[in-house]
């Protein structure tokens, strides 16, 4: 329906979709698998990656937020690599992955696990820590998005 609306509005190839999976919420730490309740699917990390790749081939998705659990660094890295090959302009944004935390962001930069960060000042606790995280993201050529829910700023 969304694709049909995009086409009818004349925005085909001008408007792209985004997905905030929030996958930490459907990751089972005990089994190491992801459970998609709506489809009654239990997927390994590789199967979930392929699930997303299938969506990319069907839908104009260019924005992914939290596609894997916050400690599933290897899957994040693998997906970033796939996105770079499939669509050089896709955004892979870490919210739960980075939690506006400089140490987690530094690890993400080193692992090449994403190319963007969602900033929520209330995740880390202080404005100084938030600013330091933004600076590191900018120095690392990450896209920076200030959360509309938690940042309460329009800049």
Tab-separated table of N, CA and C in Angstrom:
chain	number	residue	atom	x	y	z
A	1	UNK	N	0.814	-1.194	0.000
A	1	UNK	CA	0.000	0.000	0.000
A	1	UNK	C	0.862	1.264	0.000
A	2	UNK	N	1.949	1.204	0.757
A	2	UNK	CA	2.838	2.373	0.817
A	2	UNK	C	3.474	2.619	-0.545
A	3	UNK	N	3.942	1.553	-1.186
A	3	UNK	CA	4.544	1.717	-2.507
A	3	UNK	C	3.533	2.249	-3.520
A	4	UNK	N	2.325	1.787	-3.433
A	4	UNK	CA	1.274	2.254	-4.337
A	4	UNK	C	1.004	3.739	-4.114
A	5	UNK	N	0.965	4.159	-2.859
A	5	UNK	CA	0.742	5.564	-2.546
A	5	UNK	C	1.892	6.433	-3.051
A	6	UNK	N	3.116	5.941	-2.900
A	6	UNK	CA	4.283	6.673	-3.396
A	6	UNK	C	4.175	6.870	-4.907
A	7	UNK	N	3.820	5.797	-5.597
A	7	UNK	CA	3.694	5.856	-7.054
A	7	UNK	C	2.585	6.819	-7.479
A	8	UNK	N	1.414	6.705	-6.831
A	8	UNK	CA	0.283	7.569	-7.186
A	8	UNK	C	0.592	9.047	-6.914
A	9	UNK	N	1.412	9.314	-5.899
A	9	UNK	CA	1.756	10.693	-5.558
A	9	UNK	C	2.862	11.246	-6.460
A	10	UNK	N	3.410	10.390	-7.322
A	10	UNK	CA	4.446	10.836	-8.243
A	10	UNK	C	5.845	10.875	-7.642
A	11	UNK	N	6.059	10.138	-6.579
A	11	UNK	CA	7.357	10.154	-5.909
A	11	UNK	C	8.167	8.876	-6.096
A	12	UNK	N	7.780	8.052	-7.045
A	12	UNK	CA	8.523	6.821	-7.289
A	12	UNK	C	9.966	7.167	-7.645
A	13	UNK	N	10.908	6.450	-7.061
A	13	UNK	CA	12.348	6.676	-7.212
A	13	UNK	C	12.820	8.003	-6.614
A	14	UNK	N	11.950	8.667	-5.872
A	14	UNK	CA	12.307	9.905	-5.174
A	14	UNK	C	12.083	9.762	-3.669
A	15	UNK	N	11.383	8.741	-3.288
A	15	UNK	CA	10.959	8.545	-1.904
A	15	UNK	C	11.298	7.117	-1.521
A	16	UNK	N	11.946	6.946	-0.391
A	16	UNK	CA	12.382	5.623	0.028
A	16	UNK	C	11.857	5.292	1.419
A	17	UNK	N	11.888	4.027	1.734
A	17	UNK	CA	11.341	3.549	3.003
A	17	UNK	C	12.428	3.357	4.042
A	18	UNK	N	11.992	3.392	5.297
A	18	UNK	CA	12.883	3.136	6.415
A	18	UNK	C	12.254	2.125	7.350
A	19	UNK	N	13.097	1.419	8.068
A	19	UNK	CA	12.633	0.381	8.972
A	19	UNK	C	13.391	0.464	10.281
A	20	UNK	N	12.667	0.622	11.363
A	20	UNK	CA	13.250	0.521	12.704
A	20	UNK	C	12.802	-0.817	13.267
A	21	UNK	N	13.666	-1.811	13.156
A	21	UNK	CA	13.307	-3.167	13.581
A	21	UNK	C	13.264	-3.311	15.098
A	22	UNK	N	14.093	-2.561	15.799
A	22	UNK	CA	14.140	-2.714	17.255
A	22	UNK	C	14.396	-4.169	17.639
A	23	UNK	N	15.300	-4.803	16.936
A	23	UNK	CA	15.468	-6.258	17.007
A	23	UNK	C	15.906	-6.806	18.356
A	24	UNK	N	16.455	-5.971	19.208
A	24	UNK	CA	16.811	-6.453	20.546
A	24	UNK	C	15.571	-7.004	21.247
A	25	UNK	N	14.413	-6.444	20.911
A	25	UNK	CA	13.166	-6.882	21.570
A	25	UNK	C	12.694	-8.252	21.110
A	26	UNK	N	13.158	-8.718	19.950
A	26	UNK	CA	12.736	-10.055	19.512
A	26	UNK	C	13.911	-11.026	19.367
A	27	UNK	N	15.022	-10.678	20.005
A	27	UNK	CA	16.184	-11.565	20.045
A	27	UNK	C	16.136	-12.388	21.323
A	28	UNK	N	16.334	-13.679	21.183
A	28	UNK	CA	16.348	-14.576	22.336
A	28	UNK	C	17.800	-14.874	22.707
A	29	UNK	N	18.228	-14.361	23.849
A	29	UNK	CA	19.609	-14.552	24.285
A	29	UNK	C	19.952	-16.025	24.497
A	30	UNK	N	18.997	-16.807	24.938
A	30	UNK	CA	19.265	-18.226	25.210
A	30	UNK	C	19.510	-19.026	23.935
A	31	UNK	N	18.673	-18.809	22.939
A	31	UNK	CA	18.818	-19.576	21.691
A	31	UNK	C	19.744	-18.890	20.690
A	32	UNK	N	19.957	-17.579	20.868
A	32	UNK	CA	20.762	-16.831	19.910
A	32	UNK	C	20.027	-16.608	18.598
A	33	UNK	N	18.697	-16.699	18.639
A	33	UNK	CA	17.899	-16.539	17.425
A	33	UNK	C	16.920	-15.380	17.579
A	34	UNK	N	16.427	-14.946	16.434
A	34	UNK	CA	15.443	-13.870	16.368
A	34	UNK	C	14.076	-14.488	16.095
A	35	UNK	N	13.070	-14.060	16.851
A	35	UNK	CA	11.729	-14.605	16.685
A	35	UNK	C	10.793	-13.509	16.187
A	36	UNK	N	10.286	-13.679	14.970
A	36	UNK	CA	9.342	-12.726	14.387
A	36	UNK	C	7.947	-13.291	14.594
A	37	UNK	N	7.292	-12.768	15.605
A	37	UNK	CA	6.008	-13.297	16.058
A	37	UNK	C	4.935	-13.260	14.978
A	38	UNK	N	4.834	-12.153	14.256
A	38	UNK	CA	3.791	-11.978	13.255
A	38	UNK	C	3.807	-13.089	12.213
A	39	UNK	N	4.992	-13.559	11.878
A	39	UNK	CA	5.119	-14.616	10.872
A	39	UNK	C	5.470	-15.967	11.491
A	40	UNK	N	5.536	-16.000	12.812
A	40	UNK	CA	5.897	-17.212	13.539
A	40	UNK	C	7.200	-17.813	13.002
A	41	UNK	N	8.197	-16.942	12.851
A	41	UNK	CA	9.498	-17.355	12.337
A	41	UNK	C	10.556	-17.242	13.414
A	42	UNK	N	11.392	-18.257	13.512
A	42	UNK	CA	12.565	-18.200	14.369
A	42	UNK	C	13.775	-18.283	13.446
A	43	UNK	N	14.566	-17.208	13.434
A	43	UNK	CA	15.649	-17.088	12.463
A	43	UNK	C	17.012	-16.989	13.136
A	44	UNK	N	17.995	-17.631	12.528
A	44	UNK	CA	19.371	-17.435	12.964
A	44	UNK	C	19.795	-16.040	12.524
A	45	UNK	N	20.956	-15.641	12.953
A	45	UNK	CA	21.477	-14.328	12.561
A	45	UNK	C	21.629	-14.223	11.043
A	46	UNK	N	22.142	-15.259	10.430
A	46	UNK	CA	22.331	-15.265	8.978
A	46	UNK	C	20.982	-15.266	8.264
A	47	UNK	N	20.037	-16.029	8.785
A	47	UNK	CA	18.703	-16.057	8.175
A	47	UNK	C	18.026	-14.692	8.265
A	48	UNK	N	18.201	-13.992	9.382
A	48	UNK	CA	17.613	-12.654	9.506
A	48	UNK	C	18.283	-11.695	8.515
A	49	UNK	N	19.585	-11.786	8.373
A	49	UNK	CA	20.290	-10.959	7.398
A	49	UNK	C	19.732	-11.210	6.001
A	50	UNK	N	19.544	-12.462	5.647
A	50	UNK	CA	18.982	-12.801	4.332
A	50	UNK	C	17.530	-12.346	4.203
A	51	UNK	N	16.790	-12.358	5.295
A	51	UNK	CA	15.417	-11.864	5.332
A	51	UNK	C	15.393	-10.382	4.937
A	52	UNK	N	16.315	-9.606	5.520
A	52	UNK	CA	16.418	-8.184	5.175
A	52	UNK	C	16.848	-7.992	3.727
A	53	UNK	N	17.796	-8.789	3.272
A	53	UNK	CA	18.258	-8.693	1.879
A	53	UNK	C	17.091	-8.942	0.925
A	54	UNK	N	16.249	-9.892	1.251
A	54	UNK	CA	15.062	-10.168	0.440
A	54	UNK	C	14.156	-8.939	0.388
A	55	UNK	N	13.963	-8.280	1.519
A	55	UNK	CA	13.143	-7.067	1.541
A	55	UNK	C	13.752	-5.979	0.655
A	56	UNK	N	15.075	-5.820	0.740
A	56	UNK	CA	15.749	-4.795	-0.065
A	56	UNK	C	15.524	-5.045	-1.550
A	57	UNK	N	15.506	-6.311	-1.936
A	57	UNK	CA	15.303	-6.621	-3.351
A	57	UNK	C	13.859	-6.372	-3.795
A	58	UNK	N	12.911	-6.355	-2.850
A	58	UNK	CA	11.498	-6.142	-3.185
A	58	UNK	C	11.025	-4.703	-2.980
A	59	UNK	N	11.586	-4.031	-1.986
A	59	UNK	CA	11.085	-2.714	-1.578
A	59	UNK	C	12.208	-1.680	-1.577
A	60	UNK	N	11.856	-0.410	-1.802
A	60	UNK	CA	12.874	0.641	-1.822
A	60	UNK	C	13.262	1.093	-0.400
A	61	UNK	N	13.879	0.188	0.351
A	61	UNK	CA	14.279	0.486	1.731
A	61	UNK	C	15.713	1.011	1.705
A	62	UNK	N	15.908	2.188	2.291
A	62	UNK	CA	17.245	2.805	2.319
A	62	UNK	C	17.700	3.119	3.741
A	63	UNK	N	16.818	2.910	4.716
A	63	UNK	CA	17.121	3.277	6.096
A	63	UNK	C	16.790	2.098	7.007
A	64	UNK	N	17.780	1.633	7.721
A	64	UNK	CA	17.577	0.548	8.683
A	64	UNK	C	18.056	1.012	10.044
A	65	UNK	N	17.207	0.868	11.036
A	65	UNK	CA	17.577	1.198	12.409
A	65	UNK	C	17.438	-0.059	13.255
A	66	UNK	N	18.485	-0.367	13.982
A	66	UNK	CA	18.514	-1.516	14.899
A	66	UNK	C	18.016	-2.818	14.276
A	67	UNK	N	18.606	-3.226	13.134
A	67	UNK	CA	18.181	-4.470	12.499
A	67	UNK	C	18.634	-5.724	13.243
A	68	UNK	N	19.625	-5.576	14.118
A	68	UNK	CA	20.114	-6.701	14.909
A	68	UNK	C	20.219	-6.273	16.373
A	69	UNK	N	20.325	-7.252	17.239
A	69	UNK	CA	20.396	-6.986	18.676
A	69	UNK	C	21.640	-6.150	19.010
A	70	UNK	N	21.559	-5.469	20.123
A	70	UNK	CA	22.600	-4.512	20.495
A	70	UNK	C	23.961	-5.137	20.787
A	71	UNK	N	24.026	-6.428	21.014
A	71	UNK	CA	25.321	-7.084	21.237
A	71	UNK	C	25.709	-7.996	20.072
A	72	UNK	N	24.955	-7.968	19.008
A	72	UNK	CA	25.202	-8.813	17.845
A	72	UNK	C	26.081	-8.065	16.836
A	73	UNK	N	27.264	-7.676	17.261
A	73	UNK	CA	28.165	-6.844	16.481
A	73	UNK	C	28.511	-7.455	15.126
A	74	UNK	N	28.730	-8.759	15.094
A	74	UNK	CA	29.116	-9.410	13.835
A	74	UNK	C	28.025	-9.300	12.774
A	75	UNK	N	26.760	-9.430	13.200
A	75	UNK	CA	25.658	-9.305	12.239
A	75	UNK	C	25.542	-7.881	11.721
A	76	UNK	N	25.742	-6.911	12.602
A	76	UNK	CA	25.733	-5.513	12.177
A	76	UNK	C	26.804	-5.288	11.113
A	77	UNK	N	28.011	-5.777	11.379
A	77	UNK	CA	29.121	-5.599	10.445
A	77	UNK	C	28.825	-6.269	9.101
A	78	UNK	N	28.304	-7.483	9.153
A	78	UNK	CA	27.969	-8.210	7.924
A	78	UNK	C	26.909	-7.460	7.124
A	79	UNK	N	25.889	-6.936	7.815
A	79	UNK	CA	24.816	-6.217	7.128
A	79	UNK	C	25.337	-4.915	6.518
A	80	UNK	N	26.202	-4.211	7.233
A	80	UNK	CA	26.776	-2.974	6.701
A	80	UNK	C	27.543	-3.269	5.421
A	81	UNK	N	28.277	-4.359	5.416
A	81	UNK	CA	29.027	-4.768	4.226
A	81	UNK	C	28.084	-5.058	3.054
A	82	UNK	N	27.004	-5.765	3.330
A	82	UNK	CA	26.012	-6.084	2.298
A	82	UNK	C	25.356	-4.809	1.769
A	83	UNK	N	24.970	-3.920	2.671
A	83	UNK	CA	24.334	-2.669	2.241
A	83	UNK	C	25.266	-1.842	1.359
A	84	UNK	N	26.541	-1.805	1.717
A	84	UNK	CA	27.502	-1.046	0.902
A	84	UNK	C	27.596	-1.611	-0.506
A	85	UNK	N	27.495	-2.919	-0.636
A	85	UNK	CA	27.576	-3.545	-1.955
A	85	UNK	C	26.274	-3.370	-2.743
A	86	UNK	N	25.131	-3.478	-2.035
A	86	UNK	CA	23.833	-3.404	-2.716
A	86	UNK	C	23.396	-1.974	-2.998
A	87	UNK	N	23.617	-1.088	-2.017
A	87	UNK	CA	23.165	0.299	-2.136
A	87	UNK	C	24.164	1.170	-1.398
A	88	UNK	N	24.995	1.825	-2.094
A	88	UNK	CA	26.012	2.651	-1.453
A	88	UNK	C	25.475	3.784	-0.608
A	89	UNK	N	24.207	4.127	-0.796
A	89	UNK	CA	23.650	5.272	-0.077
A	89	UNK	C	22.700	4.881	1.061
A	90	UNK	N	22.646	3.620	1.427
A	90	UNK	CA	21.763	3.182	2.509
A	90	UNK	C	22.300	3.673	3.856
A	91	UNK	N	21.379	3.891	4.779
A	91	UNK	CA	21.734	4.336	6.128
A	91	UNK	C	21.456	3.201	7.099
A	92	UNK	N	22.491	2.815	7.826
A	92	UNK	CA	22.364	1.810	8.881
A	92	UNK	C	22.647	2.526	10.187
A	93	UNK	N	21.573	2.760	10.932
A	93	UNK	CA	21.665	3.608	12.116
A	93	UNK	C	21.553	2.789	13.401
A	94	UNK	N	22.453	3.087	14.311
A	94	UNK	CA	22.431	2.432	15.605
A	94	UNK	C	21.807	3.321	16.657
A	95	UNK	N	20.764	2.829	17.261
A	95	UNK	CA	20.144	3.474	18.419
A	95	UNK	C	20.485	2.612	19.627
A	96	UNK	N	19.848	1.450	19.721
A	96	UNK	CA	20.143	0.531	20.820
A	96	UNK	C	21.599	0.073	20.783
A	97	UNK	N	22.184	-0.005	19.600
A	97	UNK	CA	23.566	-0.437	19.459
A	97	UNK	C	24.527	0.525	20.140
A	98	UNK	N	24.320	1.819	19.951
A	98	UNK	CA	25.276	2.805	20.446
A	98	UNK	C	24.843	3.511	21.731
A	99	UNK	N	23.556	3.651	21.956
A	99	UNK	CA	22.991	4.308	23.142
A	99	UNK	C	23.666	5.636	23.497
A	100	UNK	N	24.005	6.410	22.473
A	100	UNK	CA	24.642	7.721	22.653
A	100	UNK	C	25.880	7.604	23.545
A	101	UNK	N	26.592	6.498	23.416
A	101	UNK	CA	27.736	6.196	24.266
A	101	UNK	C	29.010	6.211	23.420
A	102	UNK	N	29.968	7.051	23.789
A	102	UNK	CA	31.205	7.204	23.032
A	102	UNK	C	31.948	5.873	22.900
A	103	UNK	N	32.012	5.094	23.965
A	103	UNK	CA	32.742	3.822	23.913
A	103	UNK	C	32.093	2.840	22.939
A	104	UNK	N	30.769	2.763	22.971
A	104	UNK	CA	30.069	1.865	22.051
A	104	UNK	C	30.200	2.368	20.618
A	105	UNK	N	30.113	3.677	20.423
A	105	UNK	CA	30.270	4.236	19.086
A	105	UNK	C	31.677	3.968	18.564
A	106	UNK	N	32.699	4.135	19.406
A	106	UNK	CA	34.074	3.871	18.982
A	106	UNK	C	34.221	2.426	18.520
A	107	UNK	N	33.612	1.498	19.252
A	107	UNK	CA	33.647	0.091	18.854
A	107	UNK	C	32.959	-0.083	17.496
A	108	UNK	N	31.832	0.586	17.313
A	108	UNK	CA	31.107	0.504	16.052
A	108	UNK	C	31.894	1.066	14.884
A	109	UNK	N	32.634	2.134	15.130
A	109	UNK	CA	33.486	2.719	14.089
A	109	UNK	C	34.577	1.719	13.714
A	110	UNK	N	35.216	1.135	14.718
A	110	UNK	CA	36.286	0.161	14.476
A	110	UNK	C	35.768	-1.081	13.756
A	111	UNK	N	34.577	-1.561	14.134
A	111	UNK	CA	33.991	-2.761	13.525
A	111	UNK	C	33.331	-2.484	12.175
A	112	UNK	N	33.150	-1.192	11.851
A	112	UNK	CA	32.416	-0.802	10.637
A	112	UNK	C	31.026	-1.433	10.643
A	113	UNK	N	30.354	-1.258	11.786
A	113	UNK	CA	29.066	-1.911	11.988
A	113	UNK	C	27.862	-1.048	11.623
A	114	UNK	N	28.085	0.214	11.290
A	114	UNK	CA	26.985	1.115	10.929
A	114	UNK	C	27.598	2.341	10.257
A	115	UNK	N	26.741	3.232	9.811
A	115	UNK	CA	27.234	4.492	9.247
A	115	UNK	C	26.447	5.693	9.767
A	116	UNK	N	25.655	5.448	10.828
A	116	UNK	CA	24.844	6.525	11.397
A	116	UNK	C	24.509	6.198	12.852
A	117	UNK	N	24.175	7.238	13.587
A	117	UNK	CA	23.826	7.078	14.995
A	117	UNK	C	22.606	7.937	15.316
A	118	UNK	N	21.745	7.393	16.173
A	118	UNK	CA	20.619	8.160	16.706
A	118	UNK	C	21.049	8.687	18.073
A	119	UNK	N	20.936	9.961	18.251
A	119	UNK	CA	21.371	10.611	19.494
A	119	UNK	C	20.168	10.881	20.386
A	120	UNK	N	20.257	10.377	21.614
A	120	UNK	CA	19.235	10.621	22.630
A	120	UNK	C	19.972	11.039	23.909
A	121	UNK	N	19.934	12.313	24.231
A	121	UNK	CA	20.666	12.767	25.418
A	121	UNK	C	20.301	12.019	26.698
A	122	UNK	N	19.071	11.568	26.807
A	122	UNK	CA	18.680	10.876	28.035
A	122	UNK	C	19.250	9.459	28.116
A	123	UNK	N	19.816	8.925	27.027
A	123	UNK	CA	20.411	7.597	27.069
A	123	UNK	C	21.725	7.592	27.845
A	124	UNK	N	22.497	8.651	27.700
A	124	UNK	CA	23.829	8.673	28.291
A	124	UNK	C	23.863	9.442	29.604
A	125	UNK	N	23.062	10.469	29.730
A	125	UNK	CA	22.950	11.133	31.019
A	125	UNK	C	23.347	12.585	31.083
A	126	UNK	N	24.385	12.996	30.334
A	126	UNK	CA	24.779	14.403	30.400
A	126	UNK	C	24.880	14.996	28.999
A	127	UNK	N	24.756	16.306	28.952
A	127	UNK	CA	24.886	17.014	27.680
A	127	UNK	C	26.326	16.906	27.163
A	128	UNK	N	27.301	16.986	28.058
A	128	UNK	CA	28.706	16.870	27.639
A	128	UNK	C	28.980	15.524	26.989
A	129	UNK	N	28.473	14.458	27.574
A	129	UNK	CA	28.651	13.123	26.989
A	129	UNK	C	27.954	13.040	25.635
A	130	UNK	N	26.801	13.656	25.540
A	130	UNK	CA	26.056	13.676	24.279
A	130	UNK	C	26.852	14.402	23.201
A	131	UNK	N	27.386	15.565	23.533
A	131	UNK	CA	28.168	16.350	22.571
A	131	UNK	C	29.416	15.582	22.140
A	132	UNK	N	30.086	14.937	23.084
A	132	UNK	CA	31.275	14.149	22.744
A	132	UNK	C	30.932	13.011	21.779
A	133	UNK	N	29.786	12.413	21.964
A	133	UNK	CA	29.351	11.334	21.082
A	133	UNK	C	29.069	11.881	19.674
A	134	UNK	N	28.414	13.007	19.606
A	134	UNK	CA	28.136	13.644	18.310
A	134	UNK	C	29.442	13.987	17.603
A	135	UNK	N	30.398	14.546	18.339
A	135	UNK	CA	31.691	14.911	17.740
A	135	UNK	C	32.398	13.683	17.180
A	136	UNK	N	32.415	12.587	17.940
A	136	UNK	CA	33.051	11.360	17.455
A	136	UNK	C	32.350	10.846	16.203
A	137	UNK	N	31.031	10.894	16.197
A	137	UNK	CA	30.271	10.457	15.025
A	137	UNK	C	30.631	11.307	13.808
A	138	UNK	N	30.673	12.607	13.979
A	138	UNK	CA	31.003	13.501	12.868
A	138	UNK	C	32.430	13.269	12.374
A	139	UNK	N	33.375	13.106	13.305
A	139	UNK	CA	34.771	12.839	12.926
A	139	UNK	C	34.899	11.510	12.181
A	140	UNK	N	33.979	10.600	12.445
A	140	UNK	CA	34.006	9.261	11.834
A	140	UNK	C	33.134	9.177	10.584
A	141	UNK	N	32.645	10.337	10.125
A	141	UNK	CA	31.790	10.420	8.931
A	141	UNK	C	30.485	9.646	9.084
A	142	UNK	N	29.963	9.594	10.285
A	142	UNK	CA	28.656	8.992	10.539
A	142	UNK	C	27.590	10.066	10.370
A	143	UNK	N	26.452	9.661	9.867
A	143	UNK	CA	25.297	10.550	9.867
A	143	UNK	C	24.797	10.629	11.311
A	144	UNK	N	24.338	11.799	11.703
A	144	UNK	CA	23.873	12.014	13.068
A	144	UNK	C	22.425	12.464	13.025
A	145	UNK	N	21.578	11.762	13.761
A	145	UNK	CA	20.178	12.146	13.868
A	145	UNK	C	19.858	12.351	15.342
A	146	UNK	N	19.319	13.506	15.656
A	146	UNK	CA	18.893	13.786	17.023
A	146	UNK	C	17.476	13.255	17.170
A	147	UNK	N	17.242	12.466	18.192
A	147	UNK	CA	15.929	11.862	18.380
A	147	UNK	C	14.883	12.933	18.669
A	148	UNK	N	13.784	12.825	17.977
A	148	UNK	CA	12.667	13.751	18.216
A	148	UNK	C	11.973	13.435	19.545
A	149	UNK	N	12.111	12.199	20.011
A	149	UNK	CA	11.446	11.813	21.262
A	149	UNK	C	12.276	12.180	22.481
A	150	UNK	N	13.580	12.082	22.333
A	150	UNK	CA	14.414	12.209	23.506
A	150	UNK	C	15.353	13.401	23.458
A	151	UNK	N	15.521	14.001	22.311
A	151	UNK	CA	16.430	15.123	22.177
A	151	UNK	C	15.725	16.458	22.355
A	152	UNK	N	14.494	16.497	21.909
A	152	UNK	CA	13.661	17.694	21.985
A	152	UNK	C	14.394	18.940	21.493
A	153	UNK	N	14.922	18.831	20.291
A	153	UNK	CA	15.596	19.947	19.659
A	153	UNK	C	15.277	19.899	18.162
A	154	UNK	N	15.336	21.032	17.532
A	154	UNK	CA	15.052	21.042	16.095
A	154	UNK	C	16.308	21.268	15.274
A	155	UNK	N	17.491	21.203	15.907
A	155	UNK	CA	18.718	21.407	15.139
A	155	UNK	C	19.425	20.108	14.807
